[in-house]
Amino acid sequence: MSKLLDHRQALQVLDLLDRAYPEAGCALHFENHFELLCAVMLSAQTTDVSVNRITPELFRRYPDAFAMAKAEPASLEEIIHSIGLYKNKSRNLINMSRQLAEDFGGEVPGDFTALTGLAGVGRKTANVVLAEGFGVPKIAVDTHVFRVANRIGLADSDKVLETEKQLMQILPEERWTRGHHLLIFHGRNCCRARKPDCARCPVKEICRSALTVEK
């Protein structure tokens, strides 16, 4: 049996997950592109719920790139200290804001290369910002997407970038962004890292890992 699903099976997986998680979507709270970028940067190795707790005060005190560019690291650290890697994230937020203020008139660019040139912005963050903020079809591979995609058989790689490329090949472009959210929700609610709940999995009849275990 091939480790990869075919295109028909991949679409079936999306359809089943769509029915299982109709509420799937971006869980971060934001009002504009700048807030979205900051929230995504803060969400690395931290839950969206934790980020949503701190961003109201963060954006009240620093509502745009010009304000945050002038911030002292200690001031940001005081606001975001409850999340992981808060010292590095504080520095990155300030440096990113300075770049926006100096090079982009304070506006978040809707271009992948420009985004990944900003301090603290990697491929995953750029893809989320483009998808959620600019409506560009993208697949952002976080830990949930990476794990679930490779377990199910939508991808077969131990590398994040290769997993992203395989997902882009097997899924129709118009379903990339929605598919990304569905895989995240499935990873959080059922296909967890240590103990996946295969018994109630909506795609267990297709999932390559589940079928292998059964044999």
mmCIF file of the C-alpha atoms, coordinates in Angstrom:
data_MODEL
# 
_entry.id   MODEL 
# 
loop_
_atom_site.group_PDB 
_atom_site.id 
_atom_site.type_symbol 
_atom_site.label_atom_id 
_atom_site.label_alt_id 
_atom_site.label_comp_id 
_atom_site.label_asym_id 
_atom_site.label_entity_id 
_atom_site.label_seq_id 
_atom_site.pdbx_PDB_ins_code 
_atom_site.Cartn_x 
_atom_site.Cartn_y 
_atom_site.Cartn_z 
_atom_site.occupancy 
_atom_site.B_iso_or_equiv 
_atom_site.pdbx_formal_charge 
_atom_site.auth_seq_id 
_atom_site.auth_comp_id 
_atom_site.auth_asym_id 
_atom_site.auth_atom_id 
_atom_site.pdbx_PDB_model_num 
ATOM 1   C CA . MET A 1 1   ? 0.000   0.000  0.000  1.00 0.00 ? 1   MET A CA 1 
ATOM 2   C CA . SER A 1 2   ? 1.302   3.441  -0.930 1.00 0.00 ? 2   SER A CA 1 
ATOM 3   C CA . LYS A 1 3   ? 1.986   5.716  2.020  1.00 0.00 ? 3   LYS A CA 1 
ATOM 4   C CA . LEU A 1 4   ? 0.351   8.593  0.159  1.00 0.00 ? 4   LEU A CA 1 
ATOM 5   C CA . LEU A 1 5   ? -3.350  8.929  -0.512 1.00 0.00 ? 5   LEU A CA 1 
ATOM 6   C CA . ASP A 1 6   ? -4.510  9.669  -4.031 1.00 0.00 ? 6   ASP A CA 1 
ATOM 7   C CA . HIS A 1 7   ? -6.270  12.915 -4.977 1.00 0.00 ? 7   HIS A CA 1 
ATOM 8   C CA . ARG A 1 8   ? -9.756  11.406 -4.581 1.00 0.00 ? 8   ARG A CA 1 
ATOM 9   C CA . GLN A 1 9   ? -8.961  10.143 -1.094 1.00 0.00 ? 9   GLN A CA 1 
ATOM 10  C CA . ALA A 1 10  ? -7.388  13.485 -0.145 1.00 0.00 ? 10  ALA A CA 1 
ATOM 11  C CA . LEU A 1 11  ? -10.583 15.298 -1.086 1.00 0.00 ? 11  LEU A CA 1 
ATOM 12  C CA . GLN A 1 12  ? -12.571 12.757 0.891  1.00 0.00 ? 12  GLN A CA 1 
ATOM 13  C CA . VAL A 1 13  ? -10.408 13.492 3.944  1.00 0.00 ? 13  VAL A CA 1 
ATOM 14  C CA . LEU A 1 14  ? -11.117 17.213 3.602  1.00 0.00 ? 14  LEU A CA 1 
ATOM 15  C CA . ASP A 1 15  ? -14.837 16.609 3.217  1.00 0.00 ? 15  ASP A CA 1 
ATOM 16  C CA . LEU A 1 16  ? -14.962 14.390 6.310  1.00 0.00 ? 16  LEU A CA 1 
ATOM 17  C CA . LEU A 1 17  ? -12.940 16.840 8.387  1.00 0.00 ? 17  LEU A CA 1 
ATOM 18  C CA . ASP A 1 18  ? -15.113 19.692 7.138  1.00 0.00 ? 18  ASP A CA 1 
ATOM 19  C CA . ARG A 1 19  ? -18.190 17.940 8.504  1.00 0.00 ? 19  ARG A CA 1 
ATOM 20  C CA . ALA A 1 20  ? -16.445 17.095 11.770 1.00 0.00 ? 20  ALA A CA 1 
ATOM 21  C CA . TYR A 1 21  ? -15.100 20.616 12.388 1.00 0.00 ? 21  TYR A CA 1 
ATOM 22  C CA . PRO A 1 22  ? -17.410 23.190 10.797 1.00 0.00 ? 22  PRO A CA 1 
ATOM 23  C CA . GLU A 1 23  ? -16.073 25.779 13.254 1.00 0.00 ? 23  GLU A CA 1 
ATOM 24  C CA . ALA A 1 24  ? -12.443 25.376 12.097 1.00 0.00 ? 24  ALA A CA 1 
ATOM 25  C CA . GLY A 1 25  ? -10.751 28.701 11.454 1.00 0.00 ? 25  GLY A CA 1 
ATOM 26  C CA . CYS A 1 26  ? -8.176  31.129 12.763 1.00 0.00 ? 26  CYS A CA 1 
ATOM 27  C CA . ALA A 1 27  ? -8.517  31.302 16.553 1.00 0.00 ? 27  ALA A CA 1 
ATOM 28  C CA . LEU A 1 28  ? -6.309  34.365 17.002 1.00 0.00 ? 28  LEU A CA 1 
ATOM 29  C CA . HIS A 1 29  ? -8.038  37.696 17.686 1.00 0.00 ? 29  HIS A CA 1 
ATOM 30  C CA . PHE A 1 30  ? -6.992  40.638 15.506 1.00 0.00 ? 30  PHE A CA 1 
ATOM 31  C CA . GLU A 1 31  ? -8.430  43.758 13.899 1.00 0.00 ? 31  GLU A CA 1 
ATOM 32  C CA . ASN A 1 32  ? -5.883  44.532 11.182 1.00 0.00 ? 32  ASN A CA 1 
ATOM 33  C CA . HIS A 1 33  ? -2.791  43.224 9.400  1.00 0.00 ? 33  HIS A CA 1 
ATOM 34  C CA . PHE A 1 34  ? -0.392  44.526 12.040 1.00 0.00 ? 34  PHE A CA 1 
ATOM 35  C CA . GLU A 1 35  ? -2.284  42.870 14.883 1.00 0.00 ? 35  GLU A CA 1 
ATOM 36  C CA . LEU A 1 36  ? -2.485  39.641 12.883 1.00 0.00 ? 36  LEU A CA 1 
ATOM 37  C CA . LEU A 1 37  ? 1.256   39.599 12.250 1.00 0.00 ? 37  LEU A CA 1 
ATOM 38  C CA . CYS A 1 38  ? 2.046   40.267 15.904 1.00 0.00 ? 38  CYS A CA 1 
ATOM 39  C CA . ALA A 1 39  ? -0.400  37.613 17.102 1.00 0.00 ? 39  ALA A CA 1 
ATOM 40  C CA . VAL A 1 40  ? 1.000   34.956 14.763 1.00 0.00 ? 40  VAL A CA 1 
ATOM 41  C CA . MET A 1 41  ? 4.555   35.770 15.834 1.00 0.00 ? 41  MET A CA 1 
ATOM 42  C CA . LEU A 1 42  ? 3.507   35.455 19.475 1.00 0.00 ? 42  LEU A CA 1 
ATOM 43  C CA . SER A 1 43  ? 1.761   32.123 18.865 1.00 0.00 ? 43  SER A CA 1 
ATOM 44  C CA . ALA A 1 44  ? 4.958   30.173 18.200 1.00 0.00 ? 44  ALA A CA 1 
ATOM 45  C CA . GLN A 1 45  ? 5.186   27.335 20.756 1.00 0.00 ? 45  GLN A CA 1 
ATOM 46  C CA . THR A 1 46  ? 2.230   28.895 22.591 1.00 0.00 ? 46  THR A CA 1 
ATOM 47  C CA . THR A 1 47  ? -1.505  28.283 22.439 1.00 0.00 ? 47  THR A CA 1 
ATOM 48  C CA . ASP A 1 48  ? -3.778  30.735 20.645 1.00 0.00 ? 48  ASP A CA 1 
ATOM 49  C CA . VAL A 1 49  ? -5.795  31.059 23.858 1.00 0.00 ? 49  VAL A CA 1 
ATOM 50  C CA . SER A 1 50  ? -2.699  32.298 25.706 1.00 0.00 ? 50  SER A CA 1 
ATOM 51  C CA . VAL A 1 51  ? -1.946  34.797 22.943 1.00 0.00 ? 51  VAL A CA 1 
ATOM 52  C CA . ASN A 1 52  ? -5.503  36.127 22.983 1.00 0.00 ? 52  ASN A CA 1 
ATOM 53  C CA . ARG A 1 53  ? -5.183  36.832 26.698 1.00 0.00 ? 53  ARG A CA 1 
ATOM 54  C CA . ILE A 1 54  ? -2.256  39.215 26.265 1.00 0.00 ? 54  ILE A CA 1 
ATOM 55  C CA . THR A 1 55  ? -2.900  40.929 22.927 1.00 0.00 ? 55  THR A CA 1 
ATOM 56  C CA . PRO A 1 56  ? -5.674  43.313 24.106 1.00 0.00 ? 56  PRO A CA 1 
ATOM 57  C CA . GLU A 1 57  ? -3.258  45.082 26.459 1.00 0.00 ? 57  GLU A CA 1 
ATOM 58  C CA . LEU A 1 58  ? -0.397  44.821 23.958 1.00 0.00 ? 58  LEU A CA 1 
ATOM 59  C CA . PHE A 1 59  ? -2.396  46.491 21.187 1.00 0.00 ? 59  PHE A CA 1 
ATOM 60  C CA . ARG A 1 60  ? -3.882  49.060 23.561 1.00 0.00 ? 60  ARG A CA 1 
ATOM 61  C CA . ARG A 1 61  ? -0.396  50.269 24.440 1.00 0.00 ? 61  ARG A CA 1 
ATOM 62  C CA . TYR A 1 62  ? 1.169   49.700 21.018 1.00 0.00 ? 62  TYR A CA 1 
ATOM 63  C CA . PRO A 1 63  ? -1.584  50.000 18.381 1.00 0.00 ? 63  PRO A CA 1 
ATOM 64  C CA . ASP A 1 64  ? 0.648   50.185 15.317 1.00 0.00 ? 64  ASP A CA 1 
ATOM 65  C CA . ALA A 1 65  ? 4.166   49.619 14.021 1.00 0.00 ? 65  ALA A CA 1 
ATOM 66  C CA . PHE A 1 66  ? 5.262   53.186 14.757 1.00 0.00 ? 66  PHE A CA 1 
ATOM 67  C CA . ALA A 1 67  ? 4.304   52.883 18.426 1.00 0.00 ? 67  ALA A CA 1 
ATOM 68  C CA . MET A 1 68  ? 5.816   49.423 18.880 1.00 0.00 ? 68  MET A CA 1 
ATOM 69  C CA . ALA A 1 69  ? 9.021   50.435 17.094 1.00 0.00 ? 69  ALA A CA 1 
ATOM 70  C CA . LYS A 1 70  ? 9.680   52.879 19.962 1.00 0.00 ? 70  LYS A CA 1 
ATOM 71  C CA . ALA A 1 71  ? 8.953   50.368 22.721 1.00 0.00 ? 71  ALA A CA 1 
ATOM 72  C CA . GLU A 1 72  ? 11.542  49.203 25.232 1.00 0.00 ? 72  GLU A CA 1 
ATOM 73  C CA . PRO A 1 73  ? 12.007  45.416 25.365 1.00 0.00 ? 73  PRO A CA 1 
ATOM 74  C CA . ALA A 1 74  ? 11.258  45.402 29.104 1.00 0.00 ? 74  ALA A CA 1 
ATOM 75  C CA . SER A 1 75  ? 7.886   47.062 28.495 1.00 0.00 ? 75  SER A CA 1 
ATOM 76  C CA . LEU A 1 76  ? 6.833   44.384 26.023 1.00 0.00 ? 76  LEU A CA 1 
ATOM 77  C CA . GLU A 1 77  ? 8.218   41.630 28.228 1.00 0.00 ? 77  GLU A CA 1 
ATOM 78  C CA . GLU A 1 78  ? 6.036   42.850 31.067 1.00 0.00 ? 78  GLU A CA 1 
ATOM 79  C CA . ILE A 1 79  ? 2.933   42.389 28.903 1.00 0.00 ? 79  ILE A CA 1 
ATOM 80  C CA . ILE A 1 80  ? 3.784   39.070 27.239 1.00 0.00 ? 80  ILE A CA 1 
ATOM 81  C CA . HIS A 1 81  ? 5.836   37.355 29.969 1.00 0.00 ? 81  HIS A CA 1 
ATOM 82  C CA . SER A 1 82  ? 3.164   34.668 30.456 1.00 0.00 ? 82  SER A CA 1 
ATOM 83  C CA . ILE A 1 83  ? 3.914   33.031 27.086 1.00 0.00 ? 83  ILE A CA 1 
ATOM 84  C CA . GLY A 1 84  ? 6.899   31.015 25.938 1.00 0.00 ? 84  GLY A CA 1 
ATOM 85  C CA . LEU A 1 85  ? 10.053  32.652 24.560 1.00 0.00 ? 85  LEU A CA 1 
ATOM 86  C CA . TYR A 1 86  ? 8.755   36.066 25.594 1.00 0.00 ? 86  TYR A CA 1 
ATOM 87  C CA . LYS A 1 87  ? 12.189  37.728 25.627 1.00 0.00 ? 87  LYS A CA 1 
ATOM 88  C CA . ASN A 1 88  ? 12.999  36.729 22.053 1.00 0.00 ? 88  ASN A CA 1 
ATOM 89  C CA . LYS A 1 89  ? 9.481   37.564 20.942 1.00 0.00 ? 89  LYS A CA 1 
ATOM 90  C CA . SER A 1 90  ? 9.703   41.029 22.483 1.00 0.00 ? 90  SER A CA 1 
ATOM 91  C CA . ARG A 1 91  ? 12.899  41.783 20.587 1.00 0.00 ? 91  ARG A CA 1 
ATOM 92  C CA . ASN A 1 92  ? 11.492  40.418 17.345 1.00 0.00 ? 92  ASN A CA 1 
ATOM 93  C CA . LEU A 1 93  ? 8.287   42.447 17.662 1.00 0.00 ? 93  LEU A CA 1 
ATOM 94  C CA . ILE A 1 94  ? 10.238  45.659 18.154 1.00 0.00 ? 94  ILE A CA 1 
ATOM 95  C CA . ASN A 1 95  ? 12.700  44.961 15.329 1.00 0.00 ? 95  ASN A CA 1 
ATOM 96  C CA . MET A 1 96  ? 9.885   43.872 13.011 1.00 0.00 ? 96  MET A CA 1 
ATOM 97  C CA . SER A 1 97  ? 7.974   47.067 13.810 1.00 0.00 ? 97  SER A CA 1 
ATOM 98  C CA . ARG A 1 98  ? 11.030  49.190 13.098 1.00 0.00 ? 98  ARG A CA 1 
ATOM 99  C CA . GLN A 1 99  ? 11.371  47.555 9.694  1.00 0.00 ? 99  GLN A CA 1 
ATOM 100 C CA . LEU A 1 100 ? 7.699   48.182 8.939  1.00 0.00 ? 100 LEU A CA 1 
ATOM 101 C CA . ALA A 1 101 ? 8.003   51.815 10.011 1.00 0.00 ? 101 ALA A CA 1 
ATOM 102 C CA . GLU A 1 102 ? 11.208  52.455 8.099  1.00 0.00 ? 102 GLU A CA 1 
ATOM 103 C CA . ASP A 1 103 ? 10.703  50.381 4.951  1.00 0.00 ? 103 ASP A CA 1 
ATOM 104 C CA . PHE A 1 104 ? 6.942   49.947 4.479  1.00 0.00 ? 104 PHE A CA 1 
ATOM 105 C CA . GLY A 1 105 ? 5.349   53.093 5.861  1.00 0.00 ? 105 GLY A CA 1 
ATOM 106 C CA . GLY A 1 106 ? 4.103   51.129 8.850  1.00 0.00 ? 106 GLY A CA 1 
ATOM 107 C CA . GLU A 1 107 ? 2.055   48.754 6.693  1.00 0.00 ? 107 GLU A CA 1 
ATOM 108 C CA . VAL A 1 108 ? 2.376   44.963 6.632  1.00 0.00 ? 108 VAL A CA 1 
ATOM 109 C CA . PRO A 1 109 ? 3.389   43.859 3.117  1.00 0.00 ? 109 PRO A CA 1 
ATOM 110 C CA . GLY A 1 110 ? 1.259   41.292 1.329  1.00 0.00 ? 110 GLY A CA 1 
ATOM 111 C CA . ASP A 1 111 ? 4.291   39.643 -0.239 1.00 0.00 ? 111 ASP A CA 1 
ATOM 112 C CA . PHE A 1 112 ? 5.940   36.435 0.932  1.00 0.00 ? 112 PHE A CA 1 
ATOM 113 C CA . THR A 1 113 ? 9.529   37.548 0.312  1.00 0.00 ? 113 THR A CA 1 
ATOM 114 C CA . ALA A 1 114 ? 8.982   40.888 2.040  1.00 0.00 ? 114 ALA A CA 1 
ATOM 115 C CA . LEU A 1 115 ? 7.298   39.214 5.007  1.00 0.00 ? 115 LEU A CA 1 
ATOM 116 C CA . THR A 1 116 ? 10.036  36.641 5.524  1.00 0.00 ? 116 THR A CA 1 
ATOM 117 C CA . GLY A 1 117 ? 12.573  39.469 5.430  1.00 0.00 ? 117 GLY A CA 1 
ATOM 118 C CA . LEU A 1 118 ? 11.082  40.855 8.635  1.00 0.00 ? 118 LEU A CA 1 
ATOM 119 C CA . ALA A 1 119 ? 12.630  40.028 12.013 1.00 0.00 ? 119 ALA A CA 1 
ATOM 120 C CA . GLY A 1 120 ? 11.121  36.911 13.553 1.00 0.00 ? 120 GLY A CA 1 
ATOM 121 C CA . VAL A 1 121 ? 8.953   36.085 10.539 1.00 0.00 ? 121 VAL A CA 1 
ATOM 122 C CA . GLY A 1 122 ? 9.475   32.625 9.089  1.00 0.00 ? 122 GLY A CA 1 
ATOM 123 C CA . ARG A 1 123 ? 7.719   30.685 6.382  1.00 0.00 ? 123 ARG A CA 1 
ATOM 124 C CA . LYS A 1 124 ? 4.824   29.512 8.555  1.00 0.00 ? 124 LYS A CA 1 
ATOM 125 C CA . THR A 1 125 ? 4.100   32.980 9.938  1.00 0.00 ? 125 THR A CA 1 
ATOM 126 C CA . ALA A 1 126 ? 4.213   34.538 6.477  1.00 0.00 ? 126 ALA A CA 1 
ATOM 127 C CA . ASN A 1 127 ? 1.831   31.923 5.099  1.00 0.00 ? 127 ASN A CA 1 
ATOM 128 C CA . VAL A 1 128 ? -0.684  32.502 7.910  1.00 0.00 ? 128 VAL A CA 1 
ATOM 129 C CA . VAL A 1 129 ? -0.580  36.277 7.433  1.00 0.00 ? 129 VAL A CA 1 
ATOM 130 C CA . LEU A 1 130 ? -1.048  35.981 3.679  1.00 0.00 ? 130 LEU A CA 1 
ATOM 131 C CA . ALA A 1 131 ? -3.904  33.498 4.054  1.00 0.00 ? 131 ALA A CA 1 
ATOM 132 C CA . GLU A 1 132 ? -5.793  35.201 6.885  1.00 0.00 ? 132 GLU A CA 1 
ATOM 133 C CA . GLY A 1 133 ? -4.942  38.815 6.155  1.00 0.00 ? 133 GLY A CA 1 
ATOM 134 C CA . PHE A 1 134 ? -4.728  38.958 2.374  1.00 0.00 ? 134 PHE A CA 1 
ATOM 135 C CA . GLY A 1 135 ? -6.857  36.039 1.220  1.00 0.00 ? 135 GLY A CA 1 
ATOM 136 C CA . VAL A 1 136 ? -3.965  34.305 -0.553 1.00 0.00 ? 136 VAL A CA 1 
ATOM 137 C CA . PRO A 1 137 ? -4.368  30.501 -0.619 1.00 0.00 ? 137 PRO A CA 1 
ATOM 138 C CA . LYS A 1 138 ? -1.608  29.114 1.607  1.00 0.00 ? 138 LYS A CA 1 
ATOM 139 C CA . ILE A 1 139 ? -0.822  26.068 3.721  1.00 0.00 ? 139 ILE A CA 1 
ATOM 140 C CA . ALA A 1 140 ? 1.033   26.893 6.919  1.00 0.00 ? 140 ALA A CA 1 
ATOM 141 C CA . VAL A 1 141 ? 2.676   23.785 8.336  1.00 0.00 ? 141 VAL A CA 1 
ATOM 142 C CA . ASP A 1 142 ? 2.787   23.941 12.129 1.00 0.00 ? 142 ASP A CA 1 
ATOM 143 C CA . THR A 1 143 ? 3.309   20.971 14.433 1.00 0.00 ? 143 THR A CA 1 
ATOM 144 C CA . HIS A 1 144 ? -0.324  19.857 14.129 1.00 0.00 ? 144 HIS A CA 1 
ATOM 145 C CA . VAL A 1 145 ? -0.432  20.068 10.332 1.00 0.00 ? 145 VAL A CA 1 
ATOM 146 C CA . PHE A 1 146 ? 2.923   18.298 10.024 1.00 0.00 ? 146 PHE A CA 1 
ATOM 147 C CA . ARG A 1 147 ? 1.924   15.446 12.317 1.00 0.00 ? 147 ARG A CA 1 
ATOM 148 C CA . VAL A 1 148 ? -1.609  14.931 11.034 1.00 0.00 ? 148 VAL A CA 1 
ATOM 149 C CA . ALA A 1 149 ? -0.772  15.228 7.331  1.00 0.00 ? 149 ALA A CA 1 
ATOM 150 C CA . ASN A 1 150 ? 1.964   12.612 7.593  1.00 0.00 ? 150 ASN A CA 1 
ATOM 151 C CA . ARG A 1 151 ? -0.119  10.284 9.750  1.00 0.00 ? 151 ARG A CA 1 
ATOM 152 C CA . ILE A 1 152 ? -3.123  10.349 7.473  1.00 0.00 ? 152 ILE A CA 1 
ATOM 153 C CA . GLY A 1 153 ? -1.142  10.005 4.267  1.00 0.00 ? 153 GLY A CA 1 
ATOM 154 C CA . LEU A 1 154 ? -1.608  13.460 2.775  1.00 0.00 ? 154 LEU A CA 1 
ATOM 155 C CA . ALA A 1 155 ? 2.167   13.739 2.991  1.00 0.00 ? 155 ALA A CA 1 
ATOM 156 C CA . ASP A 1 156 ? 5.101   11.444 3.563  1.00 0.00 ? 156 ASP A CA 1 
ATOM 157 C CA . SER A 1 157 ? 8.127   13.370 4.742  1.00 0.00 ? 157 SER A CA 1 
ATOM 158 C CA . ASP A 1 158 ? 10.142  14.138 7.854  1.00 0.00 ? 158 ASP A CA 1 
ATOM 159 C CA . LYS A 1 159 ? 10.744  17.695 6.636  1.00 0.00 ? 159 LYS A CA 1 
ATOM 160 C CA . VAL A 1 160 ? 8.350   20.616 7.095  1.00 0.00 ? 160 VAL A CA 1 
ATOM 161 C CA . LEU A 1 161 ? 8.979   22.252 3.700  1.00 0.00 ? 161 LEU A CA 1 
ATOM 162 C CA . GLU A 1 162 ? 8.581   18.973 1.817  1.00 0.00 ? 162 GLU A CA 1 
ATOM 163 C CA . THR A 1 163 ? 5.348   18.307 3.717  1.00 0.00 ? 163 THR A CA 1 
ATOM 164 C CA . GLU A 1 164 ? 4.063   21.722 2.641  1.00 0.00 ? 164 GLU A CA 1 
ATOM 165 C CA . LYS A 1 165 ? 4.947   21.024 -0.994 1.00 0.00 ? 165 LYS A CA 1 
ATOM 166 C CA . GLN A 1 166 ? 3.253   17.617 -0.924 1.00 0.00 ? 166 GLN A CA 1 
ATOM 167 C CA . LEU A 1 167 ? 0.090   19.107 0.571  1.00 0.00 ? 167 LEU A CA 1 
ATOM 168 C CA . MET A 1 168 ? 0.061   21.769 -2.137 1.00 0.00 ? 168 MET A CA 1 
ATOM 169 C CA . GLN A 1 169 ? 0.280   19.037 -4.754 1.00 0.00 ? 169 GLN A CA 1 
ATOM 170 C CA . ILE A 1 170 ? -2.417  16.747 -3.395 1.00 0.00 ? 170 ILE A CA 1 
ATOM 171 C CA . LEU A 1 171 ? -4.961  19.389 -2.290 1.00 0.00 ? 171 LEU A CA 1 
ATOM 172 C CA . PRO A 1 172 ? -6.738  21.827 -4.630 1.00 0.00 ? 172 PRO A CA 1 
ATOM 173 C CA . GLU A 1 173 ? -5.472  25.384 -4.219 1.00 0.00 ? 173 GLU A CA 1 
ATOM 174 C CA . GLU A 1 174 ? -8.879  26.778 -3.356 1.00 0.00 ? 174 GLU A CA 1 
ATOM 175 C CA . ARG A 1 175 ? -8.956  24.483 -0.295 1.00 0.00 ? 175 ARG A CA 1 
ATOM 176 C CA . TRP A 1 176 ? -5.435  25.082 1.004  1.00 0.00 ? 176 TRP A CA 1 
ATOM 177 C CA . THR A 1 177 ? -6.322  27.628 3.691  1.00 0.00 ? 177 THR A CA 1 
ATOM 178 C CA . ARG A 1 178 ? -9.415  25.780 4.880  1.00 0.00 ? 178 ARG A CA 1 
ATOM 179 C CA . GLY A 1 179 ? -7.508  22.486 4.784  1.00 0.00 ? 179 GLY A CA 1 
ATOM 180 C CA . HIS A 1 180 ? -4.792  23.978 6.961  1.00 0.00 ? 180 HIS A CA 1 
ATOM 181 C CA . HIS A 1 181 ? -7.351  24.884 9.620  1.00 0.00 ? 181 HIS A CA 1 
ATOM 182 C CA . LEU A 1 182 ? -9.053  21.494 9.429  1.00 0.00 ? 182 LEU A CA 1 
ATOM 183 C CA . LEU A 1 183 ? -5.775  19.666 10.011 1.00 0.00 ? 183 LEU A CA 1 
ATOM 184 C CA . ILE A 1 184 ? -5.003  21.906 12.987 1.00 0.00 ? 184 ILE A CA 1 
ATOM 185 C CA . PHE A 1 185 ? -8.415  21.278 14.550 1.00 0.00 ? 185 PHE A CA 1 
ATOM 186 C CA . HIS A 1 186 ? -8.098  17.544 13.969 1.00 0.00 ? 186 HIS A CA 1 
ATOM 187 C CA . GLY A 1 187 ? -4.659  17.570 15.577 1.00 0.00 ? 187 GLY A CA 1 
ATOM 188 C CA . ARG A 1 188 ? -5.927  19.439 18.624 1.00 0.00 ? 188 ARG A CA 1 
ATOM 189 C CA . ASN A 1 189 ? -9.165  17.527 19.101 1.00 0.00 ? 189 ASN A CA 1 
ATOM 190 C CA . CYS A 1 190 ? -8.482  13.968 17.970 1.00 0.00 ? 190 CYS A CA 1 
ATOM 191 C CA . CYS A 1 191 ? -5.162  13.166 16.305 1.00 0.00 ? 191 CYS A CA 1 
ATOM 192 C CA . ARG A 1 192 ? -3.044  14.262 19.252 1.00 0.00 ? 192 ARG A CA 1 
ATOM 193 C CA . ALA A 1 193 ? 0.694   13.711 19.392 1.00 0.00 ? 193 ALA A CA 1 
ATOM 194 C CA . ARG A 1 194 ? 1.017   11.158 22.181 1.00 0.00 ? 194 ARG A CA 1 
ATOM 195 C CA . LYS A 1 195 ? -2.352  9.446  22.127 1.00 0.00 ? 195 LYS A CA 1 
ATOM 196 C CA . PRO A 1 196 ? -4.438  9.844  18.974 1.00 0.00 ? 196 PRO A CA 1 
ATOM 197 C CA . ASP A 1 197 ? -8.095  8.942  19.491 1.00 0.00 ? 197 ASP A CA 1 
ATOM 198 C CA . CYS A 1 198 ? -8.403  6.659  16.471 1.00 0.00 ? 198 CYS A CA 1 
ATOM 199 C CA . ALA A 1 199 ? -11.657 5.136  17.715 1.00 0.00 ? 199 ALA A CA 1 
ATOM 200 C CA . ARG A 1 200 ? -13.595 8.320  17.066 1.00 0.00 ? 200 ARG A CA 1 
ATOM 201 C CA . CYS A 1 201 ? -11.515 9.630  14.164 1.00 0.00 ? 201 CYS A CA 1 
ATOM 202 C CA . PRO A 1 202 ? -13.707 10.808 11.248 1.00 0.00 ? 202 PRO A CA 1 
ATOM 203 C CA . VAL A 1 203 ? -11.101 9.668  8.692  1.00 0.00 ? 203 VAL A CA 1 
ATOM 204 C CA . LYS A 1 204 ? -10.083 6.341  10.242 1.00 0.00 ? 204 LYS A CA 1 
ATOM 205 C CA . GLU A 1 205 ? -11.359 4.392  7.224  1.00 0.00 ? 205 GLU A CA 1 
ATOM 206 C CA . ILE A 1 206 ? -8.904  6.276  4.986  1.00 0.00 ? 206 ILE A CA 1 
ATOM 207 C CA . CYS A 1 207 ? -6.023  7.146  7.304  1.00 0.00 ? 207 CYS A CA 1 
ATOM 208 C CA . ARG A 1 208 ? -2.859  5.280  6.348  1.00 0.00 ? 208 ARG A CA 1 
ATOM 209 C CA . SER A 1 209 ? -1.674  5.026  9.970  1.00 0.00 ? 209 SER A CA 1 
ATOM 210 C CA . ALA A 1 210 ? -4.996  3.653  11.203 1.00 0.00 ? 210 ALA A CA 1 
ATOM 211 C CA . LEU A 1 211 ? -5.097  1.064  8.417  1.00 0.00 ? 211 LEU A CA 1 
ATOM 212 C CA . THR A 1 212 ? -1.524  -0.003 9.174  1.00 0.00 ? 212 THR A CA 1 
ATOM 213 C CA . VAL A 1 213 ? -2.303  -0.440 12.873 1.00 0.00 ? 213 VAL A CA 1 
ATOM 214 C CA . GLU A 1 214 ? -5.357  -2.532 12.047 1.00 0.00 ? 214 GLU A CA 1 
ATOM 215 C CA . LYS A 1 215 ? -3.240  -4.900 9.998  1.00 0.00 ? 215 LYS A CA 1 
# 
